[in-house]
PDB file of C-alpha atoms in Angstrom:
ATOM      1  CA  GLN A   1       4.934  14.022 -11.497  1.00 86.00           C
ATOM      2  CA  VAL A   2       4.793  11.771  -8.447  1.00 92.00           C
ATOM      3  CA  GLN A   3       7.749   8.734  -8.483  1.00 94.00           C
ATOM      4  CA  LEU A   4       5.716   6.140  -6.616  1.00 95.00           C
ATOM      5  CA  VAL A   5       8.882   3.349  -5.218  1.00 94.00           C
ATOM      6  CA  GLU A   6       7.995  -0.367  -3.249  1.00 95.00           C
ATOM      7  CA  SER A   7       9.938  -2.895  -1.655  1.00 96.00           C
ATOM      8  CA  GLY A   8       9.692  -5.162   0.641  1.00 96.00           C
ATOM      9  CA  GLY A   9       7.632  -7.855  -0.738  1.00 97.00           C
ATOM     10  CA  GLY A  10       9.863 -11.619  -1.517  1.00 97.00           C
ATOM     11  CA  LEU A  11       9.200 -15.610  -0.370  1.00 98.00           C
ATOM     12  CA  VAL A  12       7.414 -16.317   2.984  1.00 98.00           C
ATOM     13  CA  GLN A  13       6.329 -19.110   5.017  1.00 98.00           C
ATOM     14  CA  ALA A  14       3.118 -18.757   6.077  1.00 98.00           C
ATOM     15  CA  GLY A  15       2.566 -17.237   9.747  1.00 98.00           C
ATOM     16  CA  GLY A  16       5.190 -15.291   9.195  1.00 98.00           C
ATOM     17  CA  SER A  17       5.900 -11.441   8.663  1.00 98.00           C
ATOM     18  CA  LEU A  18       6.978  -9.166   5.981  1.00 98.00           C
ATOM     19  CA  ARG A  19       7.311  -5.652   5.908  1.00 98.00           C
ATOM     20  CA  LEU A  20       6.215  -3.398   2.224  1.00 98.00           C
ATOM     21  CA  SER A  21       7.157   0.906   1.872  1.00 97.00           C
ATOM     22  CA  CYS A  22       6.031   2.191  -0.496  1.00 96.00           C
ATOM     23  CA  ALA A  23       7.643   6.224  -1.084  1.00 95.00           C
ATOM     24  CA  ALA A  24       5.972   9.087  -2.911  1.00 94.00           C
ATOM     25  CA  SER A  25       8.103  11.515  -4.730  1.00 93.00           C
ATOM     26  CA  GLY A  26       8.441  14.278  -7.485  1.00 90.00           C
ATOM     27  CA  SER A  27       5.251  17.025  -7.709  1.00 85.00           C
ATOM     28  CA  ILE A  28       3.627  17.229  -4.111  1.00 86.00           C
ATOM     29  CA  PHE A  29       1.536  19.736  -1.936  1.00 85.00           C
ATOM     30  CA  SER A  30      -0.680  17.640  -0.564  1.00 89.00           C
ATOM     31  CA  ILE A  31      -1.109  13.884   0.710  1.00 90.00           C
ATOM     32  CA  ASN A  32      -4.721  12.650   1.125  1.00 91.00           C
ATOM     33  CA  SER A  33      -4.483   9.236   1.705  1.00 93.00           C
ATOM     34  CA  MET A  34      -1.417   6.971   0.341  1.00 93.00           C
ATOM     35  CA  GLY A  35      -2.069   2.637   0.993  1.00 95.00           C
ATOM     36  CA  TRP A  36      -2.102  -0.744  -1.041  1.00 97.00           C
ATOM     37  CA  TYR A  37      -4.009  -2.673  -2.791  1.00 98.00           C
ATOM     38  CA  ARG A  38      -3.059  -6.639  -4.318  1.00 98.00           C
ATOM     39  CA  GLN A  39      -4.352  -8.364  -6.612  1.00 98.00           C
ATOM     40  CA  ALA A  40      -3.385 -12.951  -6.956  1.00 96.00           C
ATOM     41  CA  PRO A  41      -3.617 -14.182  -9.615  1.00 89.00           C
ATOM     42  CA  GLY A  42      -7.975 -15.153 -11.448  1.00 92.00           C
ATOM     43  CA  LYS A  43      -8.643 -12.360  -9.195  1.00 95.00           C
ATOM     44  CA  GLN A  44      -9.097  -8.432  -9.318  1.00 96.00           C
ATOM     45  CA  ARG A  45      -7.102  -5.433  -7.069  1.00 96.00           C
ATOM     46  CA  GLU A  46      -8.905  -4.996  -4.392  1.00 96.00           C
ATOM     47  CA  LEU A  47      -8.309  -2.261  -0.555  1.00 96.00           C
ATOM     48  CA  VAL A  48      -6.050  -4.077   0.880  1.00 98.00           C
ATOM     49  CA  ALA A  49      -5.531  -0.863   3.119  1.00 98.00           C
ATOM     50  CA  ALA A  50      -4.631   2.958   3.142  1.00 96.00           C
ATOM     51  CA  TRP A  51      -4.356   5.822   5.411  1.00 93.00           C
ATOM     52  CA  THR A  52      -5.801   9.315   4.889  1.00 88.00           C
ATOM     53  CA  SER A  53      -4.361  12.889   6.131  1.00 85.00           C
ATOM     54  CA  GLY A  54      -7.431  12.534   8.559  1.00 85.00           C
ATOM     55  CA  GLY A  55      -6.038  10.290  10.379  1.00 85.00           C
ATOM     56  CA  SER A  56      -8.492   7.399   9.387  1.00 92.00           C
ATOM     57  CA  THR A  57      -7.388   3.692   7.993  1.00 95.00           C
ATOM     58  CA  ASN A  58      -9.231   1.341   6.284  1.00 96.00           C
ATOM     59  CA  TYR A  59      -9.385  -2.767   6.298  1.00 97.00           C
ATOM     60  CA  ALA A  60     -10.050  -5.069   4.149  1.00 97.00           C
ATOM     61  CA  ASP A  61     -11.955  -7.358   6.278  1.00 97.00           C
ATOM     62  CA  SER A  62      -8.670 -11.029   5.462  1.00 97.00           C
ATOM     63  CA  VAL A  63      -6.502  -8.706   6.832  1.00 98.00           C
ATOM     64  CA  LYS A  64      -8.381  -6.964  10.344  1.00 97.00           C
ATOM     65  CA  GLY A  65      -5.810  -8.237  13.040  1.00 97.00           C
ATOM     66  CA  ARG A  66      -2.950  -9.089  10.706  1.00 98.00           C
ATOM     67  CA  PHE A  67      -1.306  -6.339   8.865  1.00 98.00           C
ATOM     68  CA  THR A  68      -1.012  -2.736   9.954  1.00 98.00           C
ATOM     69  CA  ILE A  69      -0.283   0.958   7.897  1.00 97.00           C
ATOM     70  CA  SER A  70       1.634   3.239   9.015  1.00 95.00           C
ATOM     71  CA  ARG A  71       3.291   6.527   7.422  1.00 92.00           C
ATOM     72  CA  ASP A  72       6.074   8.138   8.017  1.00 91.00           C
ATOM     73  CA  ASN A  73       5.452  12.005   6.611  1.00 86.00           C
ATOM     74  CA  ALA A  74       8.807  13.527   6.812  1.00 88.00           C
ATOM     75  CA  LYS A  75       9.378  11.221   4.231  1.00 91.00           C
ATOM     76  CA  ASN A  76       6.274  10.766   2.325  1.00 91.00           C
ATOM     77  CA  THR A  77       6.571   6.831   2.885  1.00 94.00           C
ATOM     78  CA  VAL A  78       3.396   3.930   3.707  1.00 94.00           C
ATOM     79  CA  TYR A  79       4.407   1.384   5.260  1.00 96.00           C
ATOM     80  CA  LEU A  80       2.393  -1.982   5.414  1.00 98.00           C
ATOM     81  CA  GLN A  81       3.298  -4.721   8.401  1.00 98.00           C
ATOM     82  CA  MET A  82       2.006  -7.807   7.259  1.00 98.00           C
ATOM     83  CA  ASN A  83       1.702 -10.162  10.393  1.00 98.00           C
ATOM     84  CA  SER A  84       0.696 -14.262   9.983  1.00 98.00           C
ATOM     85  CA  LEU A  85       0.494 -13.681   6.323  1.00 98.00           C
ATOM     86  CA  LYS A  86      -0.987 -17.225   5.160  1.00 98.00           C
ATOM     87  CA  PRO A  87      -0.772 -18.527   1.617  1.00 97.00           C
ATOM     88  CA  GLU A  88      -4.296 -16.349   0.675  1.00 96.00           C
ATOM     89  CA  ASP A  89      -1.492 -13.039   1.117  1.00 98.00           C
ATOM     90  CA  THR A  90       0.237 -13.887  -1.732  1.00 98.00           C
ATOM     91  CA  ALA A  91      -0.504 -11.958  -4.884  1.00 98.00           C
ATOM     92  CA  VAL A  92       1.770  -8.379  -6.426  1.00 98.00           C
ATOM     93  CA  TYR A  93       0.788  -5.228  -4.080  1.00 98.00           C
ATOM     94  CA  TYR A  94       0.706  -2.028  -4.934  1.00 97.00           C
ATOM     95  CA  CYS A  95       0.392   0.956  -3.877  1.00 97.00           C
ATOM     96  CA  SER A  96      -1.743   4.381  -4.415  1.00 96.00           C
ATOM     97  CA  VAL A  97      -1.586   7.554  -3.035  1.00 95.00           C
ATOM     98  CA  GLU A  98      -3.772  10.576  -3.843  1.00 93.00           C
ATOM     99  CA  VAL A  99      -3.286  13.836  -4.497  1.00 91.00           C
ATOM    100  CA  THR A 100      -2.481  17.613  -4.738  1.00 88.00           C
ATOM    101  CA  PRO A 101       0.445  18.814  -7.509  1.00 83.00           C
ATOM    102  CA  SER A 102      -0.530  22.531  -6.181  1.00 83.00           C
ATOM    103  CA  SER A 103      -2.337  24.489  -4.253  1.00 82.00           C
ATOM    104  CA  LEU A 104      -4.531  25.070  -7.804  1.00 84.00           C
ATOM    105  CA  THR A 105      -4.761  22.280  -8.076  1.00 81.00           C
ATOM    106  CA  GLY A 106      -7.043  18.896  -7.779  1.00 86.00           C
ATOM    107  CA  LEU A 107      -6.290  14.508  -7.186  1.00 89.00           C
ATOM    108  CA  ILE A 108      -4.659  13.062  -8.646  1.00 92.00           C
ATOM    109  CA  HIS A 109      -3.887   9.666  -8.087  1.00 93.00           C
ATOM    110  CA  TYR A 110      -0.739   7.473  -8.922  1.00 95.00           C
ATOM    111  CA  TRP A 111       0.336   3.704  -8.808  1.00 96.00           C
ATOM    112  CA  GLY A 112       3.062   1.702  -8.152  1.00 96.00           C
ATOM    113  CA  LYS A 113       4.035  -0.292 -10.334  1.00 96.00           C
ATOM    114  CA  GLY A 114       3.891  -3.349  -7.620  1.00 96.00           C
ATOM    115  CA  THR A 115       5.809  -5.582  -5.778  1.00 97.00           C
ATOM    116  CA  LEU A 116       5.297 -10.019  -5.140  1.00 97.00           C
ATOM    117  CA  VAL A 117       4.345 -11.015  -1.961  1.00 98.00           C
ATOM    118  CA  THR A 118       4.170 -15.075  -2.618  1.00 98.00           C
ATOM    119  CA  VAL A 119       3.513 -16.336   1.505  1.00 98.00           C
ATOM    120  CA  SER A 120       5.070 -20.897   0.993  1.00 97.00           C
ATOM    121  CA  SER A 121       2.318 -23.272   2.856  1.00 92.00           C
TER     122      SER A 121
END
């Protein structure tokens, strides 16, 4: 079992910045990927940014140039630096991780409970 602890959400003015953090703990043999999704009111959940063990990153077109995902391997923690925030970025942001619990098991996907980001006009 893996636990994800998210932090960093809150209220910010348009043009401001926030940094989200997500720390993974528990039965982790290795991490395949970590990332962030978001879900705005009345909309479906969408990928914001992701990092994979191969070193690649993936960003939604709407956040490219403004958001940056990074990882602290020693702490099993992923960060999302969000700059130049817009009201359209308002959403619940969910951390996700794909892990291998042991050397004999396949990948398992876990979700955090979410943290609310509100960007005012």
